mmCIF file of C-alpha atoms in Angstrom:
data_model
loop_
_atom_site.group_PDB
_atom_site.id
_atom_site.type_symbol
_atom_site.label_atom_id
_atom_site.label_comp_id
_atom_site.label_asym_id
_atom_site.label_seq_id
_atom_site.Cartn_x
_atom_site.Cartn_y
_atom_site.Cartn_z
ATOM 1 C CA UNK W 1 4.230 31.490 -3.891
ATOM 2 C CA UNK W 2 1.384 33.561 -3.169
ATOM 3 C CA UNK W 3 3.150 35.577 -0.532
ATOM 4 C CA UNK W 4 5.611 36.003 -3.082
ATOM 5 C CA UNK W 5 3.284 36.928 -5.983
ATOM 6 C CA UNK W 6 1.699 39.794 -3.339
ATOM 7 C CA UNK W 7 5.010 41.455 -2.824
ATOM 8 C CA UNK W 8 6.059 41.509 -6.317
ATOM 9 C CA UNK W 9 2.402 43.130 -6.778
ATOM 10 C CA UNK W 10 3.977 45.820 -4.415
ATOM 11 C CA UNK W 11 1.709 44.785 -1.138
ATOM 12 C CA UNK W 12 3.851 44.926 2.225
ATOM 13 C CA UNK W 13 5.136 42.122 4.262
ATOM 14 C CA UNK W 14 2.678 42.199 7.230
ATOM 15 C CA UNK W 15 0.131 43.317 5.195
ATOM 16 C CA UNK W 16 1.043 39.685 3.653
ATOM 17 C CA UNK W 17 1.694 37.617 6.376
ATOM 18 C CA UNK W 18 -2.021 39.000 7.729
ATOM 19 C CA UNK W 19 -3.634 38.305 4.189
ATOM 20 C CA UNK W 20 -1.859 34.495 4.632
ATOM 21 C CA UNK W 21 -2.515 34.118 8.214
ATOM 22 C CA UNK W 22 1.470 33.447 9.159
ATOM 23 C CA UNK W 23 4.522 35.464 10.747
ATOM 24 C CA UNK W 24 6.039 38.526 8.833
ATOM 25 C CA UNK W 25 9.609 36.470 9.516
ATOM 26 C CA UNK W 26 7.997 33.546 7.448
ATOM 27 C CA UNK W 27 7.488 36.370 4.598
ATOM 28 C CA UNK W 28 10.781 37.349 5.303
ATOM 29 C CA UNK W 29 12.181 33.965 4.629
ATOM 30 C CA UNK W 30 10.015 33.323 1.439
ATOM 31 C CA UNK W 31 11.081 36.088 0.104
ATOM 32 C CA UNK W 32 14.919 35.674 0.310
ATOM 33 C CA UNK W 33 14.381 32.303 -0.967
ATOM 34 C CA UNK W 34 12.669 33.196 -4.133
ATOM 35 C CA UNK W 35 15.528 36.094 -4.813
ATOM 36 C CA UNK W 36 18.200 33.076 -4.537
ATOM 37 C CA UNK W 37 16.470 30.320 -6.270
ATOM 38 C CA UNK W 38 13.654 31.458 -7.695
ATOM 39 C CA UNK W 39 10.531 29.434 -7.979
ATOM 40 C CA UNK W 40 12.135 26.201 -7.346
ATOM 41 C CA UNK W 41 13.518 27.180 -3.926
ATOM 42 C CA UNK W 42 9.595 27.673 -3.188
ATOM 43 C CA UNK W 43 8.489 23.677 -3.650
ATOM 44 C CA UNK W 44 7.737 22.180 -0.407
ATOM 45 C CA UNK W 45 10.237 19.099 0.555
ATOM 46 C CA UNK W 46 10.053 16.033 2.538
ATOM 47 C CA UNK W 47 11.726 16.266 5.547
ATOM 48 C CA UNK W 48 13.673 14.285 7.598
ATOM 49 C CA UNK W 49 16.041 11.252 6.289
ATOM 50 C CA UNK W 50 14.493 9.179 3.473
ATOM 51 C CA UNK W 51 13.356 5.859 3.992
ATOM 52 C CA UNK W 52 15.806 3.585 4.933
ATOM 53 C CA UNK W 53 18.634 5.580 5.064
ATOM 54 C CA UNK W 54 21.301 5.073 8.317
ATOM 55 C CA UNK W 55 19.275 1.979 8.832
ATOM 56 C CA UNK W 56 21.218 -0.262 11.792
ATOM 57 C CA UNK W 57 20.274 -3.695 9.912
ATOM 58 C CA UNK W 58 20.780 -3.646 5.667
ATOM 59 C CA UNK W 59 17.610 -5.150 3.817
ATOM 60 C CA UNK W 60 19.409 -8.512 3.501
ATOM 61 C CA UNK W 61 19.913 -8.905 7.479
ATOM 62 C CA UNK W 62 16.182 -7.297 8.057
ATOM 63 C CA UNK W 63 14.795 -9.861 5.483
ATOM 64 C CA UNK W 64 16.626 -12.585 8.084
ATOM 65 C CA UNK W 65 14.913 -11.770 11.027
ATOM 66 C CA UNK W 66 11.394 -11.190 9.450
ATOM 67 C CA UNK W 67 12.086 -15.040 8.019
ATOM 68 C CA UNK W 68 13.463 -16.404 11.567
ATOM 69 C CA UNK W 69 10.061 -14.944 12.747
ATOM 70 C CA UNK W 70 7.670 -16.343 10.642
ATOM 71 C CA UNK W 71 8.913 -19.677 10.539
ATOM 72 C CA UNK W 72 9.987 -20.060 14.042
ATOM 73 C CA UNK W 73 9.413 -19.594 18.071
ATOM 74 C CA UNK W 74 11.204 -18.116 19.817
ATOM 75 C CA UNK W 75 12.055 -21.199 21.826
ATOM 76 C CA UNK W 76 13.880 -22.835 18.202
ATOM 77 C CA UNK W 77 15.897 -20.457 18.189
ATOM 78 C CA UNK W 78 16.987 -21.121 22.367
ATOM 79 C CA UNK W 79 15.419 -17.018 23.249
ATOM 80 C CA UNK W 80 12.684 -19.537 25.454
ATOM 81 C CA UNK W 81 8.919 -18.629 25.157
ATOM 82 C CA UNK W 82 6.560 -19.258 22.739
ATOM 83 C CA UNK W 83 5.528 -16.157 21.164
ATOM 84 C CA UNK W 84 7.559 -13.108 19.510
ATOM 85 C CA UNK W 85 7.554 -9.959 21.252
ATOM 86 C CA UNK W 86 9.560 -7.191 20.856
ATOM 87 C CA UNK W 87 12.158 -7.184 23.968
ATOM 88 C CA UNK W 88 12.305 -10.770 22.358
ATOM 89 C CA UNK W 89 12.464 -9.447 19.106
ATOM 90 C CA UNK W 90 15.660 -7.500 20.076
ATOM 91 C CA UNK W 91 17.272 -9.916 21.506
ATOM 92 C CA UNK W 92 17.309 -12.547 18.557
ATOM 93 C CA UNK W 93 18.706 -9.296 16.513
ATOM 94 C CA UNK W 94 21.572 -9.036 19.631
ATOM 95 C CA UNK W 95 22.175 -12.380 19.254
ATOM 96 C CA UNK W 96 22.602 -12.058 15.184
ATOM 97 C CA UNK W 97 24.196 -9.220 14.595
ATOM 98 C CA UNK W 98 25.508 -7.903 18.027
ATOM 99 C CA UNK W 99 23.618 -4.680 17.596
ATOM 100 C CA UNK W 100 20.679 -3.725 20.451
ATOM 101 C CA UNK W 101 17.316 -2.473 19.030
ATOM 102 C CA UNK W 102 14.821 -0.409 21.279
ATOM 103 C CA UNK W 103 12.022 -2.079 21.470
ATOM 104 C CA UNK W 104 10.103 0.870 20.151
ATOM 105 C CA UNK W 105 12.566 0.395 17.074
ATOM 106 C CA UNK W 106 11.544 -3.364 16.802
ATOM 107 C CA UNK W 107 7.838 -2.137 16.741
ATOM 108 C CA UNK W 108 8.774 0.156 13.919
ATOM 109 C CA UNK W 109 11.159 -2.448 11.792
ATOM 110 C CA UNK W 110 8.150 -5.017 12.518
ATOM 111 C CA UNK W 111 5.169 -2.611 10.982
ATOM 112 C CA UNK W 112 7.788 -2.100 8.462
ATOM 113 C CA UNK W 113 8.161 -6.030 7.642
ATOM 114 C CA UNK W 114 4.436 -5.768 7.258
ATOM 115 C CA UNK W 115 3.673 -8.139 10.682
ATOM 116 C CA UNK W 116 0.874 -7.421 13.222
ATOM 117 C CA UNK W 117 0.183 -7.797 16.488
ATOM 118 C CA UNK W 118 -2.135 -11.470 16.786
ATOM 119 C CA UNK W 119 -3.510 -13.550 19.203
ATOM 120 C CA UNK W 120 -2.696 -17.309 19.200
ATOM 121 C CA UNK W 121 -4.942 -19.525 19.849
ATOM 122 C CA UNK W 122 -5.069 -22.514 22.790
ATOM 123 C CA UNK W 123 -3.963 -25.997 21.416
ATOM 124 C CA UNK W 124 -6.310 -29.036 21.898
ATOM 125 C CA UNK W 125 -4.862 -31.964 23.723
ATOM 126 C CA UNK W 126 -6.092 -34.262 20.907
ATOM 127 C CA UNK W 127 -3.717 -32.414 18.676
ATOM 128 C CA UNK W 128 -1.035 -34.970 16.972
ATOM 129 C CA UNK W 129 2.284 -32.728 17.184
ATOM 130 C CA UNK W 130 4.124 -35.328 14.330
ATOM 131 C CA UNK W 131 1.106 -34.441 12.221
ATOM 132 C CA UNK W 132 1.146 -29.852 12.499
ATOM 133 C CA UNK W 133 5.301 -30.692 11.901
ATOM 134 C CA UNK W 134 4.438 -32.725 8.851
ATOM 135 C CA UNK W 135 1.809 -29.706 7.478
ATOM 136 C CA UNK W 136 4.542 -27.472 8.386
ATOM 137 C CA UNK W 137 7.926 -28.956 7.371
ATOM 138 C CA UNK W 138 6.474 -31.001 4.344
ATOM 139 C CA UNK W 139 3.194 -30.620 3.014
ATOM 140 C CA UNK W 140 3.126 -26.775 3.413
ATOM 141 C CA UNK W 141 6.306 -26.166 1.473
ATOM 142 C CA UNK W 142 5.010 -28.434 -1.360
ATOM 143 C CA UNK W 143 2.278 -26.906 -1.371
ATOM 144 C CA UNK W 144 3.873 -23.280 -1.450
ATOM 145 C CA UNK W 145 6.681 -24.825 -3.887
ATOM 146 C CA UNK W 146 3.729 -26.096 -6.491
ATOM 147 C CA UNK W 147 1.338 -22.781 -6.369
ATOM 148 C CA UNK W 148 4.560 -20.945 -7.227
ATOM 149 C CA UNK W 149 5.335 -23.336 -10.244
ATOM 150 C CA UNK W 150 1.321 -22.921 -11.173
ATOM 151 C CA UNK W 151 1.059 -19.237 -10.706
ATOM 152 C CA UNK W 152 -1.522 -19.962 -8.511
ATOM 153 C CA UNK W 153 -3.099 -17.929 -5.274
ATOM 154 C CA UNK W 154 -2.868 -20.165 -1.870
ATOM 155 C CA UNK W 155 -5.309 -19.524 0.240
ATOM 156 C CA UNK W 156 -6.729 -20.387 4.110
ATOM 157 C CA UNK W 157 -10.245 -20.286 4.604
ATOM 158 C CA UNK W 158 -12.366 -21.430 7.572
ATOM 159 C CA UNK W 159 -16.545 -21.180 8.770
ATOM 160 C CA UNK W 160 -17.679 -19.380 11.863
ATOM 161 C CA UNK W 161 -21.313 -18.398 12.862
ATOM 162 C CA UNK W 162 -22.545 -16.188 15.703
ATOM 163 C CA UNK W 163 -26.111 -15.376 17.255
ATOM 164 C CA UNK W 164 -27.864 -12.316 17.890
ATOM 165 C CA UNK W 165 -28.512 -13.486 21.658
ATOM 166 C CA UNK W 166 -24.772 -14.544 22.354
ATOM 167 C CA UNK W 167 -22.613 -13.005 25.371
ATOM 168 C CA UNK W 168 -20.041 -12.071 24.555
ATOM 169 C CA UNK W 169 -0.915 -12.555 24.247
ATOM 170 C CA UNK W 170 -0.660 -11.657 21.242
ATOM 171 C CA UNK W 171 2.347 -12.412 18.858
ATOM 172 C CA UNK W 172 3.954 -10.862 15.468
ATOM 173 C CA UNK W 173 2.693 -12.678 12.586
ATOM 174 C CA UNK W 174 2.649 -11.719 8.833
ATOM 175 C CA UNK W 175 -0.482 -9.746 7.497
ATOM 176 C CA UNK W 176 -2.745 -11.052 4.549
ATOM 177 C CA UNK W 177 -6.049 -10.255 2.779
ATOM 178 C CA UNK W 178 -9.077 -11.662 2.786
ATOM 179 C CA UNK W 179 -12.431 -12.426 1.064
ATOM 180 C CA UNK W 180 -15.502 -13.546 2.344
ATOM 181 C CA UNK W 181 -19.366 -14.012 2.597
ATOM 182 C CA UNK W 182 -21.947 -14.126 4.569
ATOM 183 C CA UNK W 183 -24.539 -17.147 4.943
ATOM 184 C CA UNK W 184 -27.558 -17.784 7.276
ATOM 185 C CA UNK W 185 -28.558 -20.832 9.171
ATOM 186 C CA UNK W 186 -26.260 -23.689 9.142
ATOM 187 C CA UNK W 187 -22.889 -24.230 7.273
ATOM 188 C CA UNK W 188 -23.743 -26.441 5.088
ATOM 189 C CA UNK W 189 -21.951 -28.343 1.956
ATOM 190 C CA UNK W 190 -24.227 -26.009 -0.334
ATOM 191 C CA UNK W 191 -23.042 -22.868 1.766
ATOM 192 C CA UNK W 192 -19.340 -24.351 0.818
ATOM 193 C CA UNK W 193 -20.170 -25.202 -2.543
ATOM 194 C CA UNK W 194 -21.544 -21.375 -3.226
ATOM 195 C CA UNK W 195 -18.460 -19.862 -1.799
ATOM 196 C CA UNK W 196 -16.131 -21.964 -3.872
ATOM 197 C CA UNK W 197 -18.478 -20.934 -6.669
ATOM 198 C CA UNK W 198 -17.712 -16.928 -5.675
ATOM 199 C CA UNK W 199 -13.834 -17.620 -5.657
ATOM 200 C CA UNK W 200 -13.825 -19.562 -8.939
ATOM 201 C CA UNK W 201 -14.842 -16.560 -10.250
ATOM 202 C CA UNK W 202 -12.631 -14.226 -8.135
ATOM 203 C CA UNK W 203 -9.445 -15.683 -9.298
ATOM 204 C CA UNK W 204 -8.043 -15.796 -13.105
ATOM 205 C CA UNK W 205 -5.712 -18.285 -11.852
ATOM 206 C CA UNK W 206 -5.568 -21.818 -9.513
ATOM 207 C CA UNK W 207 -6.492 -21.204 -5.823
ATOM 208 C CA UNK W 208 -4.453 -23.894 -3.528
ATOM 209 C CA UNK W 209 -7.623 -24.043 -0.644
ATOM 210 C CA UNK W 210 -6.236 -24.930 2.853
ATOM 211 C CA UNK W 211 -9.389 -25.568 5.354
ATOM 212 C CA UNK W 212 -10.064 -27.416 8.323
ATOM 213 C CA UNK W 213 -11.589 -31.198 8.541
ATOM 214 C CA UNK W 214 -15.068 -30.331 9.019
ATOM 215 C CA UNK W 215 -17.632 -32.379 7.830
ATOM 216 C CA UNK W 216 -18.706 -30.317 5.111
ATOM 217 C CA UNK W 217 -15.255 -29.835 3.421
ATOM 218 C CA UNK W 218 -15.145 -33.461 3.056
ATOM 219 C CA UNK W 219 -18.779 -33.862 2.038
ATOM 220 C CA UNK W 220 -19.777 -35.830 -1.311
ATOM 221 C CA UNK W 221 -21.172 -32.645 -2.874
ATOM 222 C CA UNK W 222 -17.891 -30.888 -2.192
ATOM 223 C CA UNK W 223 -15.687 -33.589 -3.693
ATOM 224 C CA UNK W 224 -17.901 -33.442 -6.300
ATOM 225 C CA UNK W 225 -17.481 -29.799 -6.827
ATOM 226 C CA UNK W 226 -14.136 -30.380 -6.940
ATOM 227 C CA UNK W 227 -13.981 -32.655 -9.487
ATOM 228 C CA UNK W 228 -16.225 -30.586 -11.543
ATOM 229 C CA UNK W 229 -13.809 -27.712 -11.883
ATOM 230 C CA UNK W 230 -9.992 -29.658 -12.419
ATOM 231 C CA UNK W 231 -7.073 -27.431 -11.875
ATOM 232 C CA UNK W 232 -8.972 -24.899 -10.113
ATOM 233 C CA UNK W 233 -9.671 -24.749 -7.148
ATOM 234 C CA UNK W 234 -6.815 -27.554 -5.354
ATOM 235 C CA UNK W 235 -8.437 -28.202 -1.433
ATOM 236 C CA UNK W 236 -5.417 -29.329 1.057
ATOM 237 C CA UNK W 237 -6.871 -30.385 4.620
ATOM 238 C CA UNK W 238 -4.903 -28.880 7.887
ATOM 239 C CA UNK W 239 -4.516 -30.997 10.995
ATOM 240 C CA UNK W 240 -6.781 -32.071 13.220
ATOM 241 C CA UNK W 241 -7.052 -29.936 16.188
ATOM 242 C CA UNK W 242 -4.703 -27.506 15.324
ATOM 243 C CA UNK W 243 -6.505 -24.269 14.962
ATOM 244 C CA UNK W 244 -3.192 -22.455 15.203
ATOM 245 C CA UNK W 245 -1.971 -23.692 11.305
ATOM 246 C CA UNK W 246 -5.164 -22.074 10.632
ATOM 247 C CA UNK W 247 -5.033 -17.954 9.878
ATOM 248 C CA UNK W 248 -8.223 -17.733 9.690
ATOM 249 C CA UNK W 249 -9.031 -18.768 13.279
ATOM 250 C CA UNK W 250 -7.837 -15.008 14.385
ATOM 251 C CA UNK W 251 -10.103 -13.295 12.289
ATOM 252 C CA UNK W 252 -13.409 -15.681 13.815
ATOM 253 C CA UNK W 253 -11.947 -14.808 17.257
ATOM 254 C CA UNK W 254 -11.782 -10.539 16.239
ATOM 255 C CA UNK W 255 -15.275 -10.765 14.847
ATOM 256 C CA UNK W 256 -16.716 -12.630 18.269
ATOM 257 C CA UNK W 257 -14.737 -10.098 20.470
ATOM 258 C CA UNK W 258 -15.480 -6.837 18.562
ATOM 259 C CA UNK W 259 -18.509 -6.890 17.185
ATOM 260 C CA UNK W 260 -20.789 -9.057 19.870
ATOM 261 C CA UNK W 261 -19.858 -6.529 22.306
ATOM 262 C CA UNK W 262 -20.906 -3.764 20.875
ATOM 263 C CA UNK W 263 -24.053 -5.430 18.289
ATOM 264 C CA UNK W 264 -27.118 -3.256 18.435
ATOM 265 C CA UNK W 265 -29.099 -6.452 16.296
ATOM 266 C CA UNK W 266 -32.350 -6.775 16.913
ATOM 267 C CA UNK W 267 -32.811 -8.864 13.891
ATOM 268 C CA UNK W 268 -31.717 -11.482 11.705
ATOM 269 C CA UNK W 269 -31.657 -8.807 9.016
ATOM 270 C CA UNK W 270 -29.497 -6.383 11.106
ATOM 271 C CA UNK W 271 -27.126 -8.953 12.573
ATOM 272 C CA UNK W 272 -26.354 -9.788 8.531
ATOM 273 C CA UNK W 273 -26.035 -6.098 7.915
ATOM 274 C CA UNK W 274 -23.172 -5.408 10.987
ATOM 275 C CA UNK W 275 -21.215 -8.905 10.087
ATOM 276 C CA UNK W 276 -20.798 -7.270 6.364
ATOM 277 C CA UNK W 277 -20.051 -3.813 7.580
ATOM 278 C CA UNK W 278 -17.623 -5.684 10.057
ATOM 279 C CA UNK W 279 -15.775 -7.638 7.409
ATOM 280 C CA UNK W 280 -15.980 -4.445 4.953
ATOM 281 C CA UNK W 281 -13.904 -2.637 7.439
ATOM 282 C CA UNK W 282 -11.314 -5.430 8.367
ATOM 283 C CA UNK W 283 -10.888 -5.622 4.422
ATOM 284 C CA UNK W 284 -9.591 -2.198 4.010
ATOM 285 C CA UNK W 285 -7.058 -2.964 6.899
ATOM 286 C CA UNK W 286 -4.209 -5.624 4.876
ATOM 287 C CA UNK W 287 -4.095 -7.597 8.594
ATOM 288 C CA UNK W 288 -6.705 -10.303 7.830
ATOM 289 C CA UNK W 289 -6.865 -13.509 5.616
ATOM 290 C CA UNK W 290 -9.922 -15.416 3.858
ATOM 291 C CA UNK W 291 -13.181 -16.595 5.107
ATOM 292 C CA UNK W 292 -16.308 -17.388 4.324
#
């Protein structure tokens, strides 16, 4: 528009294209546009396809696969292996639809789904398999079914602590958000009891609570908490020893293995300052869930 507005004015084209910093044929083509369309043919458009369009998979047979991914391994559905990567990826899609994705195509319909790239966690031999398929199969979905029928946020939340003097596979799994604080000393009941305090006042609605069965979550003060504030804040207990029906346990293992690496603490003070600016950062990137 400017280049246009200078010739009109009576300037010449290089004269132009030197003013603008670009190529007299640019001028050129500015020009012939504005004699054909005017204005309008001026306005800058997206380019390439829009979103979506001459997509290999509709939204309906995209929405399948996300589903088979999050609630399934790859093994359940007879691919073998126990976590979802994108050769693997393609060939459940193969197997569905009879269609062959690049696996740089995966990685794009993936980011697209809104999954990430996470790191599962070892399983503890004291783990009771019947019990994680019960969470999973039964008590999740009820607890899923009810939040809906409440309105209510469901949440994971779990503890983790880490010391100024410490020395220091991934699969496709669905991305969350997260909120958090940051405590000194111990994890106590009162620690708990604050942060339930912080998210009763976060939310407008119920919060369904899933932790782990530490001590502290199934404290007296805790309970009574709980019963102090009916309908909301609703705590559900996960398994014992499975870390993996825990979110939460990715986002203690990404603070340990980024920041402790690279902590300049020298302080108690400092430490607190780099684990907010840590969880400040992770909040502005939708790949994390909740934790205290």
């Amino acid at each position: 528009m400017r280049a246009v507005a200078a010739l009109r004015a009576g300037r010449d084209r290089r004269e132009v294209a030197e003013l603008l910093g670009v190529t007299v044929e640019s001028v050129t083509d500015w020009w012939a546009a504005w004699q054909v369309g005017g204005l309008e043919a001026l306005v800058s458009r997206t380019r390439g396809r829009p979103v979506g369009e001459h997509q290999v998979l509709d939204p309906d047979r995209q929405q399948c696969v996300r589903q088979s991914l999050v609630d399934h391994r790859p093994e359940d559905l007879g691919l073998g292996g126990q976590l979802w990567t994108r050769a693997i990826v393609s060939d459940l899609i193969a197997l569905l639809y009879r269609v062959r994705l690049t696996e740089q195509g995966v990685g794009k319909c993936l980011k697209r789904w809104g999954l990430s790239f996470q790191r599962p966690d070892k399983r503890a031999v004291e783990q009771n398999p019947e019990a994680v398929r019960a969470g999973r199969e039964v008590r999740w979905p009820a607890i899923r079914e009810t939040a809906r029928a409440e309105g209510a946020e469901v949440l994971f939340a779990d503890q983790t602590g880490i010391r100024s003097d410490q020395v220091s596979g991934r699969t496709w799994a669905p991305r969350g958000r997260m909120w958090f604080t940051v405590y000194r000393g111990l994890f106590t009941a009162e620690v708990f009891c604050d942060f339930l305090d912080r998210l009763n006042r976060q939310f407008d609605r119920p919060v369904h609570l899933l932790v782990d069965r530490h001590s502290v979550h199934r404290s007296r003060k805790v309970r009574a908490w709980l019963a102090d504030h009916p309908g909301r804040i609703t705590m559900h207990l996960l398994p014992a020893y499975a870390p993996e029906t825990n979110p939460d346990e990715l986002v203690n293992a990404d603070l340990k293995r980024t920041l402790l690496p690279t902590s300049r603490a020298h302080s108690v003070d400092q430490l607190v300052d780099e684990v907010r600016r840590f969880f400040h950062r992770r909040q502005k990137q939708p790949h994390i869930v909740c934790g205290y």
